[in-house]
């Protein structure tokens, strides 16, 4: 799927570059992502007057390490799908599900199946503590 859910393990909630870095450093990092995007969402490709910076993480389930993989510029609808848990709490799941299905050419049943799989992985990963590795940040400065 082009657009996927990225559910962060519970112990990693609120660990993000925006809050961890000095404001001017985060601004430089996100602006580079915006420049790479060229005004288009880096997931769905839609032109967007306002992109949002999103951190992509990879997980070493054996070692318990959450590692920064990329910083991408994406449209708000894609960001709401990626962070579906927050989106559900905000009462916007219907809009997010429609966007997911449109971008991925998926049915509602496929959306629900993917969401169930993402939630199961989230529960599994949330059963442990994670360390965060942001060594890749140097690649975005």
CSV table of N, CA, C and O in Angstrom, one decimal, residues 4-121:
chain,number,residue,atom,x,y,z
A,4,UNK,N,0.1,4.0,4.5
A,4,UNK,CA,0.0,3.0,5.6
A,4,UNK,C,-0.2,3.7,6.9
A,4,UNK,O,0.2,4.9,7.1
A,5,UNK,N,-0.7,2.9,7.9
A,5,UNK,CA,-0.8,3.4,9.3
A,5,UNK,C,0.6,3.3,9.9
A,5,UNK,O,1.3,2.3,9.6
A,6,UNK,N,1.0,4.2,10.7
A,6,UNK,CA,2.3,4.2,11.4
A,6,UNK,C,2.0,4.4,12.9
A,6,UNK,O,2.2,5.5,13.4
A,7,UNK,N,1.6,3.4,13.5
A,7,UNK,CA,1.2,3.5,14.9
A,7,UNK,C,2.5,3.3,15.8
A,7,UNK,O,3.2,2.3,15.8
A,8,UNK,N,2.8,4.3,16.5
A,8,UNK,CA,4.0,4.4,17.4
A,8,UNK,C,3.8,3.7,18.7
A,8,UNK,O,2.7,3.8,19.3
A,9,UNK,N,4.7,2.8,19.1
A,9,UNK,CA,4.5,2.1,20.4
A,9,UNK,C,4.3,3.2,21.5
A,9,UNK,O,4.8,4.3,21.5
A,10,UNK,N,3.5,2.7,22.5
A,10,UNK,CA,3.1,3.6,23.6
A,10,UNK,C,4.3,4.3,24.3
A,10,UNK,O,4.2,5.5,24.6
A,11,UNK,N,5.4,3.6,24.5
A,11,UNK,CA,6.5,4.2,25.2
A,11,UNK,C,7.2,5.3,24.4
A,11,UNK,O,8.1,6.0,24.9
A,12,UNK,N,6.9,5.4,23.1
A,12,UNK,CA,7.5,6.3,22.2
A,12,UNK,C,6.6,7.6,21.9
A,12,UNK,O,7.0,8.5,21.2
A,13,UNK,N,5.4,7.5,22.5
A,13,UNK,CA,4.5,8.7,22.3
A,13,UNK,C,5.2,9.9,22.8
A,13,UNK,O,5.9,9.9,23.8
A,14,UNK,N,5.0,11.0,22.2
A,14,UNK,CA,5.6,12.3,22.6
A,14,UNK,C,7.1,12.4,22.4
A,14,UNK,O,7.7,13.4,22.9
A,15,UNK,N,7.7,11.4,21.8
A,15,UNK,CA,9.1,11.5,21.5
A,15,UNK,C,9.2,11.9,20.0
A,15,UNK,O,8.9,11.0,19.2
A,16,UNK,N,9.4,13.1,19.7
A,16,UNK,CA,9.5,13.5,18.3
A,16,UNK,C,10.5,14.6,18.2
A,16,UNK,O,10.9,15.3,19.2
A,17,UNK,N,11.0,14.8,17.0
A,17,UNK,CA,12.1,15.8,16.7
A,17,UNK,C,11.6,17.2,17.0
A,17,UNK,O,12.4,18.0,17.5
A,18,UNK,N,10.4,17.5,16.7
A,18,UNK,CA,9.9,18.9,16.8
A,18,UNK,C,10.0,19.3,18.3
A,18,UNK,O,10.4,20.5,18.5
A,19,UNK,N,9.7,18.4,19.2
A,19,UNK,CA,9.8,18.8,20.6
A,19,UNK,C,11.3,18.6,21.2
A,19,UNK,O,11.6,19.2,22.2
A,20,UNK,N,12.1,17.8,20.6
A,20,UNK,CA,13.4,17.5,21.1
A,20,UNK,C,14.5,18.4,20.6
A,20,UNK,O,15.5,18.6,21.2
A,21,UNK,N,14.2,19.0,19.4
A,21,UNK,CA,15.3,19.9,18.8
A,21,UNK,C,15.0,21.3,19.1
A,21,UNK,O,13.8,21.7,19.3
A,22,UNK,N,16.0,22.2,19.1
A,22,UNK,CA,15.8,23.6,19.2
A,22,UNK,C,14.9,24.0,18.0
A,22,UNK,O,15.1,23.4,16.9
A,23,UNK,N,14.1,25.0,18.1
A,23,UNK,CA,13.1,25.4,17.1
A,23,UNK,C,13.8,25.7,15.8
A,23,UNK,O,13.3,25.3,14.7
A,24,UNK,N,14.9,26.4,15.8
A,24,UNK,CA,15.6,26.7,14.5
A,24,UNK,C,16.1,25.5,13.8
A,24,UNK,O,16.1,25.4,12.5
A,25,UNK,N,16.5,24.5,14.5
A,25,UNK,CA,17.0,23.2,13.9
A,25,UNK,C,15.8,22.5,13.3
A,25,UNK,O,15.9,22.0,12.1
A,26,UNK,N,14.7,22.3,14.0
A,26,UNK,CA,13.5,21.7,13.5
A,26,UNK,C,13.0,22.4,12.3
A,26,UNK,O,12.7,21.8,11.3
A,27,UNK,N,13.0,23.7,12.3
A,27,UNK,CA,12.6,24.5,11.1
A,27,UNK,C,13.5,24.2,9.9
A,27,UNK,O,12.9,24.0,8.8
A,28,UNK,N,14.8,24.1,10.1
A,28,UNK,CA,15.6,23.8,9.0
A,28,UNK,C,15.4,22.4,8.4
A,28,UNK,O,15.3,22.2,7.2
A,29,UNK,N,15.2,21.4,9.3
A,29,UNK,CA,14.9,20.0,8.9
A,29,UNK,C,13.6,19.9,8.1
A,29,UNK,O,13.5,19.3,7.1
A,30,UNK,N,12.5,20.5,8.7
A,30,UNK,CA,11.2,20.4,8.0
A,30,UNK,C,11.2,21.2,6.7
A,30,UNK,O,10.7,20.7,5.7
A,31,UNK,N,11.9,22.3,6.6
A,31,UNK,CA,12.0,23.1,5.4
A,31,UNK,C,12.7,22.3,4.3
A,31,UNK,O,12.4,22.4,3.1
A,32,UNK,N,13.7,21.5,4.6
A,32,UNK,CA,14.4,20.7,3.6
A,32,UNK,C,13.4,19.6,3.1
A,32,UNK,O,13.5,19.3,1.9
A,33,UNK,N,12.6,19.1,4.0
A,33,UNK,CA,11.6,18.1,3.5
A,33,UNK,C,10.6,18.7,2.6
A,33,UNK,O,10.3,18.1,1.6
A,34,UNK,N,10.2,19.9,2.9
A,34,UNK,CA,9.2,20.6,2.0
A,34,UNK,C,9.9,20.9,0.7
A,34,UNK,O,9.2,20.7,-0.3
A,35,UNK,N,11.1,21.3,0.7
A,35,UNK,CA,11.8,21.6,-0.6
A,35,UNK,C,11.9,20.3,-1.4
A,35,UNK,O,11.7,20.3,-2.6
A,36,UNK,N,12.3,19.2,-0.8
A,36,UNK,CA,12.3,17.9,-1.5
A,36,UNK,C,11.0,17.5,-2.1
A,36,UNK,O,10.9,16.9,-3.2
A,37,UNK,N,9.9,17.9,-1.4
A,37,UNK,CA,8.6,17.5,-1.9
A,37,UNK,C,8.1,18.4,-3.1
A,37,UNK,O,7.2,17.9,-3.8
A,38,UNK,N,8.6,19.6,-3.2
A,38,UNK,CA,8.2,20.4,-4.3
A,38,UNK,C,6.8,20.7,-4.4
A,38,UNK,O,6.2,20.8,-5.5
A,39,UNK,N,6.2,20.9,-3.2
A,39,UNK,CA,4.7,21.3,-3.2
A,39,UNK,C,3.8,20.1,-3.3
A,39,UNK,O,2.6,20.3,-3.3
A,40,UNK,N,4.3,18.9,-3.4
A,40,UNK,CA,3.4,17.7,-3.5
A,40,UNK,C,3.6,16.8,-2.3
A,40,UNK,O,4.7,16.6,-1.8
A,41,UNK,N,2.5,16.2,-1.9
A,41,UNK,CA,2.6,15.2,-0.8
A,41,UNK,C,3.5,14.1,-1.2
A,41,UNK,O,3.4,13.5,-2.3
A,42,UNK,N,4.4,13.7,-0.3
A,42,UNK,CA,5.4,12.7,-0.7
A,42,UNK,C,4.8,11.3,-0.5
A,42,UNK,O,5.5,10.3,-0.8
A,43,UNK,N,3.5,11.2,-0.2
A,43,UNK,CA,2.8,9.9,-0.2
A,43,UNK,C,1.8,9.8,-1.3
A,43,UNK,O,2.0,8.9,-2.2
A,44,UNK,N,0.9,10.7,-1.4
A,44,UNK,CA,-0.2,10.6,-2.4
A,44,UNK,C,0.1,11.4,-3.6
A,44,UNK,O,-0.6,11.2,-4.7
A,45,UNK,N,1.0,12.3,-3.6
A,45,UNK,CA,1.4,13.1,-4.7
A,45,UNK,C,0.5,14.3,-5.0
A,45,UNK,O,0.7,15.0,-6.0
A,46,UNK,N,-0.5,14.5,-4.1
A,46,UNK,CA,-1.4,15.7,-4.3
A,46,UNK,C,-0.6,17.0,-4.1
A,46,UNK,O,0.2,17.1,-3.2
A,47,UNK,N,-1.0,18.0,-5.0
A,47,UNK,CA,-0.5,19.3,-4.7
A,47,UNK,C,-1.1,19.8,-3.4
A,47,UNK,O,-2.3,19.6,-3.2
A,48,UNK,N,-0.3,20.5,-2.6
A,48,UNK,CA,-0.8,21.0,-1.3
A,48,UNK,C,-0.2,22.3,-1.0
A,48,UNK,O,1.0,22.4,-1.0
A,49,UNK,N,-1.0,23.3,-0.7
A,49,UNK,CA,-0.4,24.6,-0.3
A,49,UNK,C,0.2,24.6,1.1
A,49,UNK,O,1.0,25.4,1.4
A,50,UNK,N,-0.1,23.6,1.9
A,50,UNK,CA,0.4,23.4,3.2
A,50,UNK,C,0.8,22.0,3.5
A,50,UNK,O,-0.1,21.2,3.7
A,51,UNK,N,2.0,21.7,3.5
A,51,UNK,CA,2.5,20.3,3.8
A,51,UNK,C,2.9,20.3,5.3
A,51,UNK,O,3.2,21.3,5.9
A,52,UNK,N,2.9,19.1,5.8
A,52,UNK,CA,3.3,18.9,7.2
A,52,UNK,C,4.5,17.9,7.2
A,52,UNK,O,4.5,16.9,6.5
A,53,UNK,N,5.4,18.2,8.1
A,53,UNK,CA,6.6,17.3,8.2
A,53,UNK,C,6.2,16.1,9.1
A,53,UNK,O,5.6,16.2,10.1
A,54,UNK,N,6.6,14.9,8.6
A,54,UNK,CA,6.3,13.7,9.3
A,54,UNK,C,7.6,12.9,9.4
A,54,UNK,O,8.3,12.7,8.4
A,55,UNK,N,7.9,12.4,10.6
A,55,UNK,CA,9.0,11.5,10.9
A,55,UNK,C,8.6,10.1,10.6
A,55,UNK,O,7.6,9.6,11.0
A,56,UNK,N,9.5,9.4,9.8
A,56,UNK,CA,9.3,8.0,9.5
A,56,UNK,C,10.3,7.2,10.4
A,56,UNK,O,11.5,7.6,10.4
A,57,UNK,N,9.8,6.2,11.0
A,57,UNK,CA,10.6,5.4,11.9
A,57,UNK,C,10.6,3.9,11.5
A,57,UNK,O,9.7,3.5,10.9
A,58,UNK,N,11.7,3.2,11.7
A,58,UNK,CA,11.8,1.8,11.5
A,58,UNK,C,12.0,1.2,12.9
A,58,UNK,O,12.6,1.8,13.8
A,59,UNK,N,11.6,0.0,13.1
A,59,UNK,CA,11.6,-0.7,14.4
A,59,UNK,C,12.4,-2.0,14.3
A,59,UNK,O,12.2,-2.8,13.5
A,60,UNK,N,13.4,-2.1,15.2
A,60,UNK,CA,14.1,-3.3,15.4
A,60,UNK,C,13.4,-4.0,16.5
A,60,UNK,O,13.7,-3.7,17.7
A,61,UNK,N,12.5,-4.9,16.2
A,61,UNK,CA,11.7,-5.6,17.2
A,61,UNK,C,12.6,-6.5,18.1
A,61,UNK,O,12.2,-6.7,19.3
A,62,UNK,N,13.7,-7.0,17.6
A,62,UNK,CA,14.5,-7.8,18.4
A,62,UNK,C,15.3,-7.0,19.5
A,62,UNK,O,15.4,-7.4,20.7
A,63,UNK,N,15.8,-5.9,19.1
A,63,UNK,CA,16.6,-5.1,20.0
A,63,UNK,C,15.8,-4.0,20.7
A,63,UNK,O,16.3,-3.4,21.7
A,64,UNK,N,14.6,-3.7,20.3
A,64,UNK,CA,13.8,-2.7,20.9
A,64,UNK,C,14.3,-1.3,20.6
A,64,UNK,O,14.3,-0.4,21.5
A,65,UNK,N,14.6,-1.1,19.4
A,65,UNK,CA,15.1,0.3,19.0
A,65,UNK,C,14.2,0.8,17.9
A,65,UNK,O,14.0,0.2,16.9
A,66,UNK,N,13.8,2.1,18.2
A,66,UNK,CA,13.0,2.8,17.2
A,66,UNK,C,14.0,3.8,16.5
A,66,UNK,O,14.7,4.6,17.2
A,67,UNK,N,14.2,3.6,15.2
A,67,UNK,CA,15.3,4.4,14.5
A,67,UNK,C,14.7,5.3,13.5
A,67,UNK,O,13.9,4.9,12.7
A,68,UNK,N,15.1,6.6,13.5
A,68,UNK,CA,14.7,7.5,12.5
A,68,UNK,C,15.1,7.1,11.1
A,68,UNK,O,16.3,6.8,10.9
A,69,UNK,N,14.2,7.0,10.2
A,69,UNK,CA,14.5,6.6,8.8
A,69,UNK,C,14.4,7.7,7.8
A,69,UNK,O,15.2,7.8,6.9
A,70,UNK,N,13.4,8.6,8.0
A,70,UNK,CA,13.2,9.7,7.0
A,70,UNK,C,12.3,10.8,7.6
A,70,UNK,O,11.7,10.6,8.7
A,71,UNK,N,12.4,11.9,7.0
A,71,UNK,CA,11.5,13.0,7.4
A,71,UNK,C,10.8,13.4,6.0
A,71,UNK,O,11.6,13.8,5.1
A,72,UNK,N,9.5,13.3,5.9
A,72,UNK,CA,8.8,13.5,4.7
A,72,UNK,C,7.8,14.6,4.9
A,72,UNK,O,7.4,14.9,6.0
A,73,UNK,N,7.5,15.3,3.8
A,73,UNK,CA,6.5,16.3,3.7
A,73,UNK,C,5.2,15.7,3.1
A,73,UNK,O,5.2,15.2,2.0
A,74,UNK,N,4.1,15.7,3.9
A,74,UNK,CA,2.9,15.1,3.5
A,74,UNK,C,1.7,16.0,3.7
A,74,UNK,O,1.7,16.9,4.5
A,75,UNK,N,0.6,15.7,3.0
A,75,UNK,CA,-0.6,16.5,3.1
A,75,UNK,C,-1.3,16.2,4.4
A,75,UNK,O,-1.1,15.1,5.0
A,76,UNK,N,-2.2,17.0,4.9
A,76,UNK,CA,-2.9,16.8,6.1
A,76,UNK,C,-3.7,15.5,6.0
A,76,UNK,O,-3.7,14.7,7.0
A,77,UNK,N,-4.5,15.2,4.9
A,77,UNK,CA,-5.2,14.0,4.9
A,77,UNK,C,-4.4,12.7,5.0
A,77,UNK,O,-4.7,11.8,5.7
A,78,UNK,N,-3.2,12.7,4.4
A,78,UNK,CA,-2.3,11.6,4.6
A,78,UNK,C,-1.8,11.5,6.0
A,78,UNK,O,-1.7,10.4,6.6
A,79,UNK,N,-1.5,12.6,6.6
A,79,UNK,CA,-1.0,12.7,8.0
A,79,UNK,C,-2.0,12.1,8.9
A,79,UNK,O,-1.7,11.5,9.9
A,80,UNK,N,-3.3,12.4,8.7
A,80,UNK,CA,-4.4,11.9,9.5
A,80,UNK,C,-4.5,10.4,9.4
A,80,UNK,O,-4.9,9.7,10.4
A,81,UNK,N,-4.2,9.8,8.2
A,81,UNK,CA,-4.3,8.4,8.1
A,81,UNK,C,-3.1,7.8,8.8
A,81,UNK,O,-3.2,6.8,9.6
A,82,UNK,N,-1.9,8.3,8.6
A,82,UNK,CA,-0.7,7.8,9.2
A,82,UNK,C,-0.9,7.7,10.8
A,82,UNK,O,-0.5,6.7,11.4
A,83,UNK,N,-1.4,8.8,11.3
A,83,UNK,CA,-1.7,8.8,12.8
A,83,UNK,C,-3.1,8.6,13.1
A,83,UNK,O,-3.8,9.4,13.7
A,84,UNK,N,-3.7,7.4,12.6
A,84,UNK,CA,-5.1,7.1,12.7
A,84,UNK,C,-5.6,7.1,14.1
A,84,UNK,O,-6.8,7.5,14.4
A,85,UNK,N,-4.8,6.7,15.1
A,85,UNK,CA,-5.3,6.7,16.5
A,85,UNK,C,-5.6,8.1,17.0
A,85,UNK,O,-6.7,8.3,17.5
A,86,UNK,N,-4.8,9.1,16.7
A,86,UNK,CA,-5.1,10.5,17.1
A,86,UNK,C,-6.3,11.0,16.3
A,86,UNK,O,-7.2,11.6,16.8
A,87,UNK,N,-6.3,10.6,15.0
A,87,UNK,CA,-7.4,11.0,14.1
A,87,UNK,C,-8.8,10.5,14.6
A,87,UNK,O,-9.8,11.2,14.6
A,88,UNK,N,-8.8,9.3,15.1
A,88,UNK,CA,-10.0,8.7,15.6
A,88,UNK,C,-10.4,9.5,16.9
A,88,UNK,O,-11.6,9.8,17.0
A,89,UNK,N,-9.5,9.8,17.7
A,89,UNK,CA,-9.8,10.6,18.9
A,89,UNK,C,-10.4,12.0,18.6
A,89,UNK,O,-11.2,12.5,19.3
A,90,UNK,N,-10.0,12.5,17.4
A,90,UNK,CA,-10.4,13.8,17.0
A,90,UNK,C,-11.8,13.7,16.2
A,90,UNK,O,-12.3,14.7,15.8
A,91,UNK,N,-12.3,12.5,16.1
A,91,UNK,CA,-13.6,12.3,15.4
A,91,UNK,C,-13.5,12.4,13.9
A,91,UNK,O,-14.5,12.8,13.2
A,92,UNK,N,-12.3,12.1,13.3
A,92,UNK,CA,-12.2,12.3,11.9
A,92,UNK,C,-11.8,11.0,11.1
A,92,UNK,O,-11.3,11.0,10.0
A,93,UNK,N,-12.2,9.9,11.7
A,93,UNK,CA,-11.9,8.6,11.1
A,93,UNK,C,-12.6,8.4,9.7
A,93,UNK,O,-12.0,7.9,8.8
A,94,UNK,N,-13.8,8.9,9.6
A,94,UNK,CA,-14.5,8.7,8.3
A,94,UNK,C,-13.7,9.3,7.2
A,94,UNK,O,-13.5,8.7,6.2
A,95,UNK,N,-13.3,10.6,7.4
A,95,UNK,CA,-12.5,11.3,6.4
A,95,UNK,C,-11.2,10.5,6.1
A,95,UNK,O,-10.8,10.4,4.9
A,96,UNK,N,-10.6,10.1,7.1
A,96,UNK,CA,-9.3,9.4,7.0
A,96,UNK,C,-9.5,8.1,6.2
A,96,UNK,O,-8.7,7.7,5.4
A,97,UNK,N,-10.5,7.3,6.6
A,97,UNK,CA,-10.7,6.1,5.9
A,97,UNK,C,-11.0,6.3,4.4
A,97,UNK,O,-10.5,5.5,3.6
A,98,UNK,N,-11.8,7.3,4.1
A,98,UNK,CA,-12.1,7.6,2.7
A,98,UNK,C,-10.8,8.0,1.9
A,98,UNK,O,-10.6,7.5,0.8
A,99,UNK,N,-9.9,8.7,2.6
A,99,UNK,CA,-8.6,9.1,1.9
A,99,UNK,C,-7.7,7.9,1.8
A,99,UNK,O,-7.1,7.7,0.7
A,100,UNK,N,-7.7,7.0,2.8
A,100,UNK,CA,-6.9,5.8,2.7
A,100,UNK,C,-7.4,4.9,1.5
A,100,UNK,O,-6.6,4.5,0.7
A,101,UNK,N,-8.7,4.8,1.4
A,101,UNK,CA,-9.2,3.9,0.3
A,101,UNK,C,-9.0,4.6,-1.1
A,101,UNK,O,-8.6,3.8,-2.0
A,102,UNK,N,-9.1,5.9,-1.2
A,102,UNK,CA,-8.8,6.6,-2.4
A,102,UNK,C,-7.4,6.4,-2.9
A,102,UNK,O,-7.1,6.0,-4.0
A,103,UNK,N,-6.5,6.7,-2.0
A,103,UNK,CA,-5.0,6.7,-2.3
A,103,UNK,C,-4.6,5.3,-2.6
A,103,UNK,O,-3.8,5.1,-3.6
A,104,UNK,N,-5.1,4.3,-1.9
A,104,UNK,CA,-4.6,2.9,-2.1
A,104,UNK,C,-5.5,2.1,-3.0
A,104,UNK,O,-5.2,0.9,-3.3
A,105,UNK,N,-6.6,2.7,-3.5
A,105,UNK,CA,-7.5,1.9,-4.4
A,105,UNK,C,-8.1,0.7,-3.6
A,105,UNK,O,-8.2,-0.4,-4.2
A,106,UNK,N,-8.3,0.9,-2.3
A,106,UNK,CA,-8.8,-0.1,-1.4
A,106,UNK,C,-10.2,-0.1,-1.1
A,106,UNK,O,-10.9,1.0,-1.2
A,107,UNK,N,-10.8,-1.2,-0.7
A,107,UNK,CA,-12.2,-1.3,-0.3
A,107,UNK,C,-12.2,-1.0,1.2
A,107,UNK,O,-11.2,-0.9,1.9
A,108,UNK,N,-13.4,-0.8,1.7
A,108,UNK,CA,-13.6,-0.6,3.2
A,108,UNK,C,-13.1,-1.8,3.9
A,108,UNK,O,-12.5,-1.7,5.0
A,109,UNK,N,-13.4,-3.0,3.4
A,109,UNK,CA,-13.0,-4.2,4.1
A,109,UNK,C,-11.4,-4.2,4.1
A,109,UNK,O,-10.9,-4.7,5.2
A,110,UNK,N,-10.8,-3.8,3.1
A,110,UNK,CA,-9.3,-3.8,3.1
A,110,UNK,C,-8.8,-2.8,4.1
A,110,UNK,O,-7.8,-3.0,4.7
A,111,UNK,N,-9.4,-1.6,4.2
A,111,UNK,CA,-9.1,-0.6,5.2
A,111,UNK,C,-9.2,-1.2,6.6
A,111,UNK,O,-8.2,-1.1,7.4
A,112,UNK,N,-10.3,-1.8,6.9
A,112,UNK,CA,-10.5,-2.4,8.2
A,112,UNK,C,-9.5,-3.5,8.5
A,112,UNK,O,-9.0,-3.6,9.6
A,113,UNK,N,-9.2,-4.3,7.5
A,113,UNK,CA,-8.2,-5.4,7.7
A,113,UNK,C,-6.8,-4.8,8.0
A,113,UNK,O,-6.1,-5.2,9.0
A,114,UNK,N,-6.4,-3.8,7.2
A,114,UNK,CA,-5.1,-3.1,7.5
A,114,UNK,C,-5.0,-2.5,8.8
A,114,UNK,O,-4.0,-2.5,9.5
A,115,UNK,N,-6.1,-1.8,9.2
A,115,UNK,CA,-6.2,-1.1,10.5
A,115,UNK,C,-6.1,-2.2,11.6
A,115,UNK,O,-5.4,-2.0,12.6
A,116,UNK,N,-6.8,-3.3,11.5
A,116,UNK,CA,-6.7,-4.4,12.5
A,116,UNK,C,-5.3,-4.9,12.6
A,116,UNK,O,-4.8,-5.1,13.7
A,117,UNK,N,-4.6,-5.1,11.5
A,117,UNK,CA,-3.2,-5.6,11.5
A,117,UNK,C,-2.3,-4.5,12.2
A,117,UNK,O,-1.4,-4.9,13.0
A,118,UNK,N,-2.5,-3.2,11.9
A,118,UNK,CA,-1.7,-2.2,12.4
A,118,UNK,C,-1.9,-2.1,14.0
A,118,UNK,O,-0.9,-1.9,14.7
A,119,UNK,N,-3.1,-2.2,14.4
A,119,UNK,CA,-3.4,-2.2,15.8
A,119,UNK,C,-2.8,-3.4,16.5
A,119,UNK,O,-2.3,-3.3,17.7
A,120,UNK,N,-2.8,-4.6,15.9
A,120,UNK,CA,-2.2,-5.8,16.5
A,120,UNK,C,-0.7,-5.5,16.7
A,120,UNK,O,-0.1,-5.9,17.7
A,121,UNK,N,-0.1,-5.0,15.7
A,121,UNK,CA,1.4,-4.7,15.7
A,121,UNK,C,1.7,-3.7,16.8
A,121,UNK,O,2.6,-3.8,17.6
